[in-house]
Coordinates of C-alpha atoms in Angstrom, one line a residue:
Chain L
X1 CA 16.6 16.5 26.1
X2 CA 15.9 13.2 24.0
X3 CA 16.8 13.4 20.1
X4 CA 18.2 11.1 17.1
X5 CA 20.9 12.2 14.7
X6 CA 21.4 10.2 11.7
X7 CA 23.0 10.8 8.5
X8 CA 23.0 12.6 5.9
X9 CA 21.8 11.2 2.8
X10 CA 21.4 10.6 -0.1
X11 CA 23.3 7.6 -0.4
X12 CA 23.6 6.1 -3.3
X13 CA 25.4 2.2 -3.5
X14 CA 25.3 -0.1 -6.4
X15 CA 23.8 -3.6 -5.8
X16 CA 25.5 -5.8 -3.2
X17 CA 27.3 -3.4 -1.9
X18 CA 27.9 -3.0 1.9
X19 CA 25.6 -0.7 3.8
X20 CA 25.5 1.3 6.5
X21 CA 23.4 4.4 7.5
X22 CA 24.8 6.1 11.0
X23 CA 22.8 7.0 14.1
X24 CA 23.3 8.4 17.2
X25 CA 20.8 9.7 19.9
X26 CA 20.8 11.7 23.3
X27 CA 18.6 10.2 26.1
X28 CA 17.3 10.4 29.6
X29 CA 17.0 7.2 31.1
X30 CA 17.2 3.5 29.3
X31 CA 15.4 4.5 25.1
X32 CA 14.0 1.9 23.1
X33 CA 15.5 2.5 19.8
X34 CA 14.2 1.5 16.3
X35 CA 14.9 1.8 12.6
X36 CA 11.9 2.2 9.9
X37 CA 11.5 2.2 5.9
X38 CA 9.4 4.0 4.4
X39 CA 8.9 3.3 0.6
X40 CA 7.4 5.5 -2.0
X41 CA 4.3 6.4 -1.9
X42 CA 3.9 4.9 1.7
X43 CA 3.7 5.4 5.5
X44 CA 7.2 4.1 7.7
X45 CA 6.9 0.6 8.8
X46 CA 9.2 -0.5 11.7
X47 CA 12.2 -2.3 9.8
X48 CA 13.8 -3.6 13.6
X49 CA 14.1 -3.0 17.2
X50 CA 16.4 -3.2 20.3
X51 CA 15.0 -2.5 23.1
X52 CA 18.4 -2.4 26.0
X53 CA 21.8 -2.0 25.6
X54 CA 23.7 -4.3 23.9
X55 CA 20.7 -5.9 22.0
X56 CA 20.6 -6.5 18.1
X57 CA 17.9 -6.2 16.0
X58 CA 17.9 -8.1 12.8
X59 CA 15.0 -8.5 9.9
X60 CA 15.5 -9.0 6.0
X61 CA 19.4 -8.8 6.6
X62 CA 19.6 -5.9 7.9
X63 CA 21.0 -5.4 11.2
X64 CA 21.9 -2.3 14.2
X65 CA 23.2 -2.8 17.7
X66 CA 22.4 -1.0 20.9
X67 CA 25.7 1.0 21.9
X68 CA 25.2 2.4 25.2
X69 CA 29.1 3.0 25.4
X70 CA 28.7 5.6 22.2
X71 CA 25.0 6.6 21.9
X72 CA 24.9 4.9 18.8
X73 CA 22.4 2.7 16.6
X74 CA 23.5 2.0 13.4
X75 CA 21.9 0.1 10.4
X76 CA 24.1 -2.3 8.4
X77 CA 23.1 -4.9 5.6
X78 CA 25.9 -6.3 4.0
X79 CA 24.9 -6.6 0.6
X80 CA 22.0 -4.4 -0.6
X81 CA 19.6 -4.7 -3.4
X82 CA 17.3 -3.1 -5.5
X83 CA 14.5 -3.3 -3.5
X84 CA 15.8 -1.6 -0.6
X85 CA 15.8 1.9 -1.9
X86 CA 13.9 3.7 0.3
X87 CA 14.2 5.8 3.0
X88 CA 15.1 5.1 6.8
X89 CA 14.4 6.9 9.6
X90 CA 16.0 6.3 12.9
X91 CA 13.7 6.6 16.0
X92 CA 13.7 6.6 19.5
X93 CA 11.3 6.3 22.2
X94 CA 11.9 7.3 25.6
X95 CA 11.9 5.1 29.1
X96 CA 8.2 6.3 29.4
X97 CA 7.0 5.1 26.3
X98 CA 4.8 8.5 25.6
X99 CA 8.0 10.2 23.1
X100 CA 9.0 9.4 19.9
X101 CA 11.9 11.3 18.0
X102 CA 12.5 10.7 14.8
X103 CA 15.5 10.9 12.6
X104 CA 15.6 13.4 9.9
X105 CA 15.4 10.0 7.4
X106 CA 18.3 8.6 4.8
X107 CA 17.6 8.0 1.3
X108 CA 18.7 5.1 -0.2
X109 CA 19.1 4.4 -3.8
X110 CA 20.4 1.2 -5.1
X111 CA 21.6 0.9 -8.6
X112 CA 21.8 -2.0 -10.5
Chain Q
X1 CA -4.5 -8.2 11.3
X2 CA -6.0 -4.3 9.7
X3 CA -3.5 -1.9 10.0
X4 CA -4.0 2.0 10.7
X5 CA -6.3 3.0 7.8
X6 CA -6.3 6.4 6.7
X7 CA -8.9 8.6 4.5
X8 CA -8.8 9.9 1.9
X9 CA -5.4 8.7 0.8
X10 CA -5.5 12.2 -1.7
X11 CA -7.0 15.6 -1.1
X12 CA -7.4 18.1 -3.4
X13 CA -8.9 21.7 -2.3
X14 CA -9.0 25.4 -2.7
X15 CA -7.2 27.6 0.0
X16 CA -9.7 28.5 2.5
X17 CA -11.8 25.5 2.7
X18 CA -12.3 22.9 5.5
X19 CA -10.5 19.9 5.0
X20 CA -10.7 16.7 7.7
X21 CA -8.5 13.7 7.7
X22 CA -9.9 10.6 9.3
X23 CA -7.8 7.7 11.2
X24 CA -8.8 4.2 12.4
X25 CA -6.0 3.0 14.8
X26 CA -5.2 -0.9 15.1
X27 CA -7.6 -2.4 17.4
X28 CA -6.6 -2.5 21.2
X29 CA -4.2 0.6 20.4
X30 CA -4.3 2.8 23.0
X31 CA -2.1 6.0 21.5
X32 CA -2.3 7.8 18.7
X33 CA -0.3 9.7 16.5
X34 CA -0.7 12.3 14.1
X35 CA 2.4 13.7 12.0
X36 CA 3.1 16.0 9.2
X37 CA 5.5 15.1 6.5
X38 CA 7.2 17.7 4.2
X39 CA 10.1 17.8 1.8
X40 CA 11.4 21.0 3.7
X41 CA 10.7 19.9 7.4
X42 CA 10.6 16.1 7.3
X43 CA 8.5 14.3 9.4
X44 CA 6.7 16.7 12.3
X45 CA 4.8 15.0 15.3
X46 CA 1.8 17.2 15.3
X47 CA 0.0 16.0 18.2
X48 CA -0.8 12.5 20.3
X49 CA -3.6 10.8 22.4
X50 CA -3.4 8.1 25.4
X51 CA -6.7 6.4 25.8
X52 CA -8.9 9.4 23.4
X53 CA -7.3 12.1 25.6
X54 CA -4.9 14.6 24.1
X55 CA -1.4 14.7 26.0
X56 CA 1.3 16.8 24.2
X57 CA -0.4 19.1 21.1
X58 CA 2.8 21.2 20.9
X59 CA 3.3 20.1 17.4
X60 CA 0.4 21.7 15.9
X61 CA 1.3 24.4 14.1
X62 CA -1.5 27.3 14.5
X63 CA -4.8 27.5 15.4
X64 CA -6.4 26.6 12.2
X65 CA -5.5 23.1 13.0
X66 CA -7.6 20.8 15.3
X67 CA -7.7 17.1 16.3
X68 CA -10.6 15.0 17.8
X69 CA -10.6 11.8 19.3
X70 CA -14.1 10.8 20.3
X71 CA -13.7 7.3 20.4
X72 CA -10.9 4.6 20.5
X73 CA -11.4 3.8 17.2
X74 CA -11.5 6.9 15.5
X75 CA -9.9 10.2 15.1
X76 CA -10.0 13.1 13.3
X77 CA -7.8 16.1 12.1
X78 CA -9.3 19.4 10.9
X79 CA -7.7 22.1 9.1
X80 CA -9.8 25.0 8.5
X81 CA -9.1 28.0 7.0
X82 CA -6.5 25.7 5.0
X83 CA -3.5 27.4 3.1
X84 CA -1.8 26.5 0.5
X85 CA 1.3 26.2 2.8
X86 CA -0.5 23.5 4.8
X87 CA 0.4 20.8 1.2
X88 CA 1.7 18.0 2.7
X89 CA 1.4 14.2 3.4
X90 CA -0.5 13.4 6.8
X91 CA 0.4 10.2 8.8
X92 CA -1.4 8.7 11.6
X93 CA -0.1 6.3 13.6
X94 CA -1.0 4.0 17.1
X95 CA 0.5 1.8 19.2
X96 CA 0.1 0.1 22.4
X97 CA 0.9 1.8 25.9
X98 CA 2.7 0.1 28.1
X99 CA 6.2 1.4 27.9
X100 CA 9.4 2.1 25.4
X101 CA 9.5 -0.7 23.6
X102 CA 6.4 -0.4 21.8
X103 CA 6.8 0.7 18.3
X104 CA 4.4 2.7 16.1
X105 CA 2.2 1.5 13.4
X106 CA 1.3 4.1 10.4
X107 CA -0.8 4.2 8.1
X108 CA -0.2 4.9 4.5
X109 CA -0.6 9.1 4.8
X110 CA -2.9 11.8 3.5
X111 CA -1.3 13.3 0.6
X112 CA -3.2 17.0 1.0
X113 CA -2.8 19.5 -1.7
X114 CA -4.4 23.0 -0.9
X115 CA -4.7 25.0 -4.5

């Protein structure tokens, strides 16, 4: 079956620090994959996408590439700041377009 | 653009009452989404919809829970009796059909307190 396994947080990095949260799914068929934020106090919004093999999706400096090769989708940002503590959920959605699976979610704290 | 708008954003009630959680999806969306987010279980897709018809309601978790869609614009979610073990925050979410590479828009949850 289709799922998303990402890592276990909480992480904890100082500002500008280099970041990276793992994530690695199991699929049937060609996934979208995505990664959202979800601040406190509010629903996820979709932080970026990638939609085939190889792609890279990039927004507000952060960035994750499609790895076929290695099931794998992982968010980097090389120098994080206060503002990005939140937490981040890797998804995936299946060739159909009708499944979602989330992540388990990552918390992120950034001190300064 | 309005985003998915939830009501109410809080909930406050006594174990045993009725308690309904409303959701307007983006305009021209044609699935929704409702999830269930807890400290314990994460985030828990509780049922969807393609074009107002239910598709997959494995999610819901017993029979006090229900979910309506009359319309493309609006849905609803029901609890009744409610239990104090039913305290959680309540997303909706839509998003176009048309294939994988459509993400999902939420709204900003239900936080639901049962006493």
């Amino acid at each position: 079956g289709n799922s998303v396994t990402q890592m276990e947080g909480p992480v904890t990095l100082s500002e500008e620090a280099f970041l990276t949260i793992n994530c690695t799914y199991t699929a049937t068929g060609y996934p979208s994959l995505f990664w959202y934020v979800q601040y406190p106090g509010e629903g996820l919004q979709l932080l970026l996408k990638a939609t085939k093999a190889d792609d890279k999706g990039s927004n507000k400096g952060f960035e994750a590439t499609y790895r076929k090769e290695t099931t794998s989708f992982h968010l980097e940002k090389g120098s994080v700041q206060v503002s990005d503590s939140a937490v981040y959920f890797c998804a995936l959605s299946d060739y159909t377009g009708n499944q979602f699976y989330f992540g388990t979610g990552t918390s992120l704290t950034v001190i300064p | 653009d309005a985003g998915v708008i939830q009501s109410p954003r809080h909930e406050v009630t006594e174990m045993g009452q009725e308690v309904t959680l409303r959701c307007k999806p983006i305009s021209g969306h044609n699935s929704l989404f409702w999830y269930r987010q807890t400290m314990m279980r994460g985030l828990e897709l509780l049922i969807y919809f393609n074009n107002n018809v239910p598709i997959d309601d494995s999610g819901m978790p017993e029979d006090r829970f229900s979910a309506k869609m009359p319309n493309a614009s609006f849905s609803t979610l029901k609890i009744q009796p409610s239990e104090p073990r039913d305290s959680a925050v309540y997303f909706c979410a839509s998003s176009p059909m048309g294939g994988a590479n459509q993400p999902q828009h939420f709204g900003d949850g239900t936080r639901l307190s049962i006493l």
